[in-house]
Tab-separated table of C-alpha atoms in Angstrom:
chain	number	residue	atom	x	y	z
A	1366	MET	CA	24.617	-19.399	-1.591
A	1367	THR	CA	24.113	-23.158	-1.281
A	1368	HIS	CA	20.723	-24.439	-2.379
A	1369	THR	CA	19.369	-27.556	-0.676
A	1370	ALA	CA	19.723	-30.765	-2.683
A	1371	ILE	CA	16.083	-31.619	-1.919
A	1372	GLU	CA	13.618	-30.512	-4.565
A	1373	ILE	CA	10.865	-28.614	-2.798
A	1374	THR	CA	7.499	-28.878	-4.535
A	1375	ALA	CA	3.880	-28.329	-3.510
A	1376	GLU	CA	3.494	-32.077	-3.004
A	1377	PHE	CA	6.633	-32.153	-0.855
A	1378	VAL	CA	5.244	-29.358	1.350
A	1379	ARG	CA	1.969	-31.263	1.724
A	1380	GLU	CA	3.890	-34.373	2.795
A	1381	LEU	CA	5.746	-32.396	5.462
A	1382	LEU	CA	2.450	-31.056	6.764
A	1383	HIS	CA	0.921	-34.547	6.820
A	1384	GLU	CA	3.847	-35.702	8.975
A	1385	GLN	CA	3.846	-32.955	11.582
A	1386	HIS	CA	0.742	-30.774	11.200
A	1387	PRO	CA	-1.881	-32.979	9.538
A	1388	ASP	CA	-4.724	-30.568	10.298
A	1389	LEU	CA	-3.169	-28.155	7.763
A	1390	ALA	CA	-2.328	-30.681	5.052
A	1391	ASP	CA	-5.556	-30.292	3.097
A	1392	HIS	CA	-5.053	-26.568	2.467
A	1393	PRO	CA	-4.107	-25.625	-1.119
A	1394	VAL	CA	-0.321	-25.162	-1.528
A	1395	ARG	CA	1.343	-22.952	-4.137
A	1396	LEU	CA	4.726	-21.287	-4.483
A	1397	GLY	CA	4.926	-17.763	-3.141
A	1398	ALA	CA	8.582	-16.769	-3.534
A	1399	ARG	CA	12.182	-17.913	-3.328
A	1400	GLY	CA	14.323	-15.616	-1.205
A	1401	TRP	CA	17.949	-15.454	-0.116
A	1402	ASP	CA	17.429	-17.843	2.779
A	1403	ASN	CA	14.023	-19.486	2.418
A	1404	GLN	CA	11.349	-20.663	0.046
A	1405	LEU	CA	7.868	-19.352	0.790
A	1406	TRP	CA	4.813	-21.473	-0.054
A	1407	ARG	CA	1.266	-20.155	0.262
A	1408	LEU	CA	-0.948	-22.367	2.405
A	1409	GLY	CA	-4.552	-21.551	1.701
A	1410	ASP	CA	-5.454	-17.863	1.853
A	1411	ASP	CA	-4.149	-16.960	5.297
A	1412	LEU	CA	-0.974	-18.978	5.969
A	1413	ALA	CA	2.454	-19.616	4.485
A	1414	VAL	CA	5.141	-22.275	4.902
A	1415	ARG	CA	8.775	-21.119	4.985
A	1416	LEU	CA	11.517	-23.657	4.381
A	1417	PRO	CA	15.274	-22.937	4.448
A	1418	TRP	CA	16.953	-23.701	1.150
A	1419	ALA	CA	19.822	-21.394	0.251
A	1420	THR	CA	21.957	-20.685	3.343
A	1421	GLU	CA	23.117	-22.670	6.343
A	1422	SER	CA	22.173	-19.798	8.659
A	1423	ALA	CA	18.502	-19.962	7.629
A	1424	ASP	CA	17.752	-22.634	10.261
A	1425	THR	CA	18.811	-20.352	13.099
A	1426	LEU	CA	16.950	-17.395	11.617
A	1427	LEU	CA	13.668	-19.325	11.398
A	1428	ARG	CA	13.957	-20.510	14.998
A	1429	LYS	CA	14.678	-16.932	16.064
A	1430	GLU	CA	11.512	-15.678	14.375
A	1431	HIS	CA	9.486	-18.480	15.965
A	1432	ALA	CA	10.816	-17.524	19.394
A	1433	TRP	CA	10.481	-13.733	19.272
A	1434	ILE	CA	7.966	-12.508	16.678
A	1435	PRO	CA	4.771	-13.689	18.433
A	1436	GLY	CA	5.614	-11.405	21.345
A	1437	LEU	CA	6.559	-8.419	19.189
A	1438	ALA	CA	3.821	-8.534	16.556
A	1439	PRO	CA	0.869	-7.334	18.678
A	1440	ARG	CA	2.451	-3.938	19.274
A	1441	LEU	CA	3.344	-3.297	15.617
A	1442	PRO	CA	0.942	-1.158	13.554
A	1443	LEU	CA	1.574	-3.072	10.296
A	1444	PRO	CA	0.916	-6.766	9.666
A	1445	VAL	CA	3.952	-9.051	9.899
A	1446	PRO	CA	4.235	-12.826	9.360
A	1447	VAL	CA	3.546	-14.341	12.768
A	1448	PRO	CA	4.798	-17.919	13.304
A	1449	GLN	CA	1.951	-20.338	14.071
A	1450	ARG	CA	3.660	-23.732	13.929
A	1451	LEU	CA	7.213	-25.082	13.993
A	1452	GLY	CA	8.307	-28.025	11.878
A	1453	GLU	CA	11.210	-29.989	13.307
A	1454	PRO	CA	13.974	-31.664	11.255
A	1455	SER	CA	12.978	-35.128	10.066
A	1456	GLU	CA	14.146	-37.892	7.751
A	1457	ARG	CA	12.127	-36.306	4.969
A	1458	PHE	CA	13.542	-32.799	5.503
A	1459	PRO	CA	16.532	-32.450	7.867
A	1460	ARG	CA	15.996	-28.766	8.698
A	1461	PRO	CA	13.467	-26.801	10.772
A	1462	TRP	CA	10.641	-24.931	9.028
A	1463	ILE	CA	7.738	-22.752	10.110
A	1464	VAL	CA	4.135	-21.961	9.285
A	1465	THR	CA	3.305	-18.254	9.544
A	1466	THR	CA	0.423	-15.945	8.820
A	1467	TRP	CA	0.350	-14.634	5.249
A	1468	VAL	CA	0.750	-10.875	4.765
A	1469	PRO	CA	-0.861	-9.595	1.539
A	1470	GLY	CA	0.729	-6.838	-0.512
A	1471	THR	CA	3.255	-6.194	-3.263
A	1472	PRO	CA	6.978	-5.869	-2.470
A	1473	ALA	CA	8.096	-2.245	-2.699
A	1474	ASP	CA	10.779	-3.056	-5.271
A	1475	HIS	CA	7.883	-3.919	-7.617
A	1476	ALA	CA	5.407	-1.285	-6.414
A	1477	PRO	CA	7.150	1.612	-4.611
A	1478	ALA	CA	5.274	3.755	-2.122
A	1479	THR	CA	3.915	6.878	-3.804
A	1480	ALA	CA	1.712	8.485	-1.141
A	1481	ALA	CA	3.169	11.171	1.118
A	1482	GLU	CA	1.483	9.559	4.126
A	1483	SER	CA	3.675	6.500	3.642
A	1484	ALA	CA	6.252	8.471	5.657
A	1485	ASP	CA	3.861	8.498	8.633
A	1486	THR	CA	3.145	4.778	8.216
A	1487	LEU	CA	6.835	3.851	8.183
A	1488	ALA	CA	7.565	6.169	11.119
A	1489	ALA	CA	4.762	4.634	13.184
A	1490	PHE	CA	6.046	1.130	12.479
A	1491	LEU	CA	9.654	1.898	13.411
A	1492	SER	CA	8.643	3.947	16.463
A	1493	ALA	CA	6.679	0.944	17.739
A	1494	LEU	CA	9.459	-1.538	16.940
A	1495	HIS	CA	12.376	0.519	18.262
A	1496	GLN	CA	11.867	-0.209	21.952
A	1497	PRO	CA	14.518	-1.485	24.396
A	1498	ALA	CA	15.102	-5.188	23.823
A	1499	PRO	CA	15.211	-7.574	26.790
A	1500	GLU	CA	18.324	-9.291	28.028
A	1501	GLY	CA	19.019	-12.282	25.816
A	1502	ALA	CA	17.682	-10.660	22.662
A	1503	PRO	CA	19.541	-11.895	19.567
A	1504	ASP	CA	22.617	-10.222	18.139
A	1505	GLY	CA	22.584	-9.197	14.487
A	1506	ARG	CA	24.458	-10.683	11.539
A	1507	ASP	CA	26.862	-7.734	11.206
A	1508	ARG	CA	23.960	-5.342	11.725
A	1509	GLY	CA	23.003	-3.090	14.587
A	1510	GLY	CA	26.599	-2.567	15.734
A	1511	PRO	CA	29.107	0.209	14.998
A	1512	LEU	CA	28.935	1.376	11.387
A	1513	ALA	CA	32.697	1.964	11.258
A	1514	GLU	CA	33.257	-1.795	11.517
A	1515	HIS	CA	31.954	-2.041	7.941
A	1516	ALA	CA	34.510	0.355	6.466
A	1517	ASP	CA	36.491	-2.292	4.588
A	1518	GLY	CA	33.392	-4.021	3.288
A	1519	PHE	CA	31.889	-0.754	2.116
A	1520	ALA	CA	35.121	0.239	0.377
A	1521	GLU	CA	35.060	-3.038	-1.561
A	1522	LEU	CA	31.419	-2.599	-2.547
A	1523	LEU	CA	31.994	0.988	-3.641
A	1524	ALA	CA	35.091	0.054	-5.647
A	1525	GLU	CA	33.121	-2.637	-7.468
A	1526	ALA	CA	30.271	-0.256	-8.265
A	1527	VAL	CA	32.676	2.503	-9.366
A	1528	GLY	CA	34.486	0.029	-11.597
A	1529	LEU	CA	31.197	-0.772	-13.302
A	1530	GLY	CA	30.457	2.919	-13.839
A	1531	LEU	CA	27.442	2.845	-11.507
A	1532	ILE	CA	28.403	5.682	-9.118
A	1533	PRO	CA	28.148	9.172	-10.638
A	1534	ASP	CA	30.235	10.917	-7.957
A	1535	PRO	CA	32.503	8.540	-6.004
A	1536	ASP	CA	34.056	11.384	-4.003
A	1537	ALA	CA	30.651	12.491	-2.769
A	1538	ALA	CA	29.821	8.904	-1.828
A	1539	ARG	CA	33.037	8.643	0.170
A	1540	ALA	CA	32.261	11.942	1.891
A	1541	VAL	CA	28.827	10.672	2.996
A	1542	TRP	CA	30.394	7.472	4.289
A	1543	GLU	CA	33.232	9.182	6.151
A	1544	ASP	CA	30.830	11.591	7.846
A	1545	ALA	CA	28.558	8.716	8.894
A	1546	ALA	CA	31.360	6.427	10.086
A	1547	GLY	CA	32.851	9.293	12.084
A	1548	ALA	CA	29.637	10.042	13.971
A	1549	PRO	CA	29.471	9.190	17.684
A	1550	VAL	CA	28.382	5.597	18.277
A	1551	TRP	CA	25.004	4.643	19.749
A	1552	SER	CA	25.090	5.058	23.522
A	1553	GLY	CA	21.498	4.166	24.342
A	1554	PRO	CA	20.085	0.751	25.234
A	1555	PRO	CA	19.982	-1.849	22.446
A	1556	LEU	CA	16.664	-1.416	20.630
A	1557	TRP	CA	14.715	-4.005	18.682
A	1558	LEU	CA	15.596	-3.778	14.970
A	1559	HIS	CA	14.248	-5.396	11.842
A	1560	ALA	CA	17.763	-4.948	10.393
A	1561	ASP	CA	16.873	-5.884	6.803
A	1562	LEU	CA	14.480	-3.200	5.579
A	1563	HIS	CA	15.259	-3.307	1.880
A	1564	PRO	CA	12.466	-2.757	-0.673
A	1565	ALA	CA	11.701	-6.469	-1.157
A	1566	ASN	CA	10.895	-6.864	2.551
A	1567	VAL	CA	8.322	-4.073	2.775
A	1568	LEU	CA	4.895	-4.507	1.150
A	1569	THR	CA	2.684	-1.851	-0.407
A	1570	ALA	CA	-0.932	-1.376	-1.433
A	1571	ASP	CA	-2.657	1.762	-2.726
A	1572	GLY	CA	0.575	3.753	-2.646
A	1573	THR	CA	1.544	3.170	0.975
A	1574	PHE	CA	3.001	0.452	3.172
A	1575	CYS	CA	0.757	-2.415	4.225
A	1576	GLY	CA	3.144	-4.964	5.763
A	1577	VAL	CA	6.711	-5.867	6.670
A	1578	VAL	CA	8.147	-9.352	6.132
A	1579	ASP	CA	11.285	-11.437	6.714
A	1580	PHE	CA	12.395	-10.857	10.294
A	1581	GLY	CA	15.276	-13.302	9.978
A	1582	ASP	CA	17.771	-10.564	10.880
A	1583	LEU	CA	15.777	-9.397	13.906
A	1584	CYS	CA	18.238	-8.201	16.523
A	1585	ALA	CA	18.967	-5.609	19.190
A	1586	GLY	CA	21.240	-2.652	18.550
A	1587	ASP	CA	21.629	0.819	17.051
A	1588	PRO	CA	18.396	2.103	15.428
A	1589	ALA	CA	20.447	3.848	12.719
A	1590	CYS	CA	20.526	0.528	10.876
A	1591	ASP	CA	16.730	0.664	10.368
A	1592	LEU	CA	16.635	4.449	9.957
A	1593	ALA	CA	18.376	3.940	6.622
A	1594	ALA	CA	15.029	2.714	5.291
A	1595	PRO	CA	13.426	6.102	4.477
A	1596	TRP	CA	16.186	6.834	1.955
A	1597	LEU	CA	15.357	3.673	0.002
A	1598	LEU	CA	11.615	3.321	0.543
A	1599	LEU	CA	9.908	6.706	0.607
A	1600	PRO	CA	8.661	8.871	-2.266
A	1601	GLU	CA	10.313	12.179	-3.069
A	1602	ALA	CA	10.304	14.895	-0.400
A	1603	ALA	CA	8.969	12.527	2.293
A	1604	ILE	CA	12.116	11.898	4.352
A	1605	GLU	CA	11.753	15.030	6.510
A	1606	ARG	CA	8.118	14.105	7.148
A	1607	PHE	CA	9.284	10.690	8.328
A	1608	HIS	CA	11.795	12.204	10.757
A	1609	ALA	CA	9.151	14.569	12.122
A	1610	ALA	CA	6.798	11.636	12.793
A	1611	TYR	CA	9.353	9.162	14.173
A	1612	GLY	CA	9.771	9.180	17.901
A	1613	PRO	CA	11.543	9.629	20.110
A	1614	ALA	CA	13.256	11.932	17.639
A	1615	ALA	CA	16.627	10.637	16.467
A	1616	ASP	CA	19.616	12.766	17.404
A	1617	ALA	CA	22.004	14.222	14.836
A	1618	ALA	CA	24.616	11.483	15.291
A	1619	THR	CA	22.033	8.744	14.708
A	1620	LEU	CA	20.840	10.454	11.536
A	1621	ARG	CA	24.444	10.678	10.303
A	1622	ARG	CA	25.000	6.964	10.937
A	1623	ALA	CA	21.692	6.198	9.229
A	1624	ARG	CA	22.957	7.902	6.072
A	1625	GLY	CA	25.967	5.598	6.103
A	1626	TRP	CA	23.795	2.498	6.473
A	1627	ALA	CA	21.567	3.829	3.691
A	1628	LEU	CA	24.547	4.416	1.413
A	1629	MET	CA	25.817	0.886	1.943
A	1630	LYS	CA	22.352	-0.567	1.284
A	1631	ALA	CA	21.980	1.623	-1.820
A	1632	VAL	CA	25.258	0.372	-3.291
A	1633	VAL	CA	24.264	-3.232	-2.573
A	1634	CYS	CA	20.894	-2.694	-4.280
A	1635	ILE	CA	22.617	-1.092	-7.278
A	1636	LEU	CA	25.013	-4.028	-7.636
A	1637	ILE	CA	22.239	-6.615	-7.292
A	1638	GLY	CA	20.132	-4.683	-9.793
A	1639	HIS	CA	23.039	-4.496	-12.228
A	1640	ALA	CA	23.583	-8.249	-11.917
A	1641	GLY	CA	19.894	-8.784	-12.638
A	1642	ASP	CA	19.995	-6.527	-15.672
A	1643	HIS	CA	22.780	-8.704	-17.066
A	1644	GLY	CA	21.203	-12.039	-16.175
A	1645	ARG	CA	23.758	-13.029	-13.556
A	1646	PRO	CA	22.900	-15.435	-10.687
A	1647	GLY	CA	21.501	-13.702	-7.630
A	1648	GLY	CA	20.664	-10.572	-9.585
A	1649	LYS	CA	17.329	-8.779	-9.214
A	1650	PRO	CA	16.594	-6.041	-11.777
A	1651	THR	CA	13.940	-4.462	-9.526
A	1652	TRP	CA	16.534	-3.626	-6.858
A	1653	GLY	CA	18.450	-1.198	-9.043
A	1654	PRO	CA	15.935	1.688	-9.193
A	1655	PRO	CA	15.464	2.116	-5.419
A	1656	GLY	CA	19.231	1.868	-4.974
A	1657	HIS	CA	19.891	4.596	-7.536
A	1658	THR	CA	17.153	6.792	-6.044
A	1659	ALA	CA	18.638	6.474	-2.551
A	1660	LEU	CA	22.150	7.153	-3.882
A	1661	ARG	CA	21.013	10.320	-5.636
A	1662	ARG	CA	19.344	11.587	-2.461
A	1663	LEU	CA	22.338	10.752	-0.268
A	1664	LEU	CA	24.890	12.351	-2.602
A	1665	ALA	CA	22.892	15.545	-2.437
A	1666	THR	CA	23.721	15.704	1.290
A	1667	ALA	CA	27.465	15.318	0.801
A	1668	SER	CA	29.975	17.956	1.811
A	1669	HIS	CA	33.144	17.637	-0.274
């Protein structure tokens, strides 16, 4: 992670707006969040400014959202941040940036879904999103392709987590992974994917989901990548309800691959949570609990 050398402040954001979108410059500006790729600044009550700050790839991801999300958003049953304006690189800030709609809610790593109907809400969202993508749709950053290509990376993650004493049954975890990686690959058309549905990118209110954010990894590919989400996001005993509501119904091979994606995401969340618990850079204590919950559920499906 390489943070930009430019200090981004509310006044700095206002200056950028004055330069390129002066009609928005008088709106109140306040910090919303700092993510892996971007800083998010609230702009009044209904808008937000996203500026890349931590990764070189963030520029491309913002331009991708600006190009594709306005066409996808109208068909989605949950609010998503829709790009309204594009800021071009300038002498003041040499990277692109965007103004989007603001989506209210609390990230699910801070306020998990508790209502059983959240399974229906998530299923409706993914059913609407998972449609064939057009020619020229973006490829993913190591997401949406064959799960087996991640075998070495998963083995390293698992070894790290086992070494820290964070995996109660490593053999069961390996069994889940091997079953998932050995499932037949996706043979259907590439479908639109969010591809980054971890708990910090899904918002909740009143016990259910109320929005989905950060489409920087939007891509076309195997829906199993997104179908990992129920294992990390849903309350107890809601995963079968999700699968019953999601359509077209996923076949057995897709559900097997989804468990592998979910296991990999769970281990990542556990490691990031552990780093947060110990005050290490990049750590987020709130990511540990959903990771451990998903791991427990997945290990229960293992066949030794």
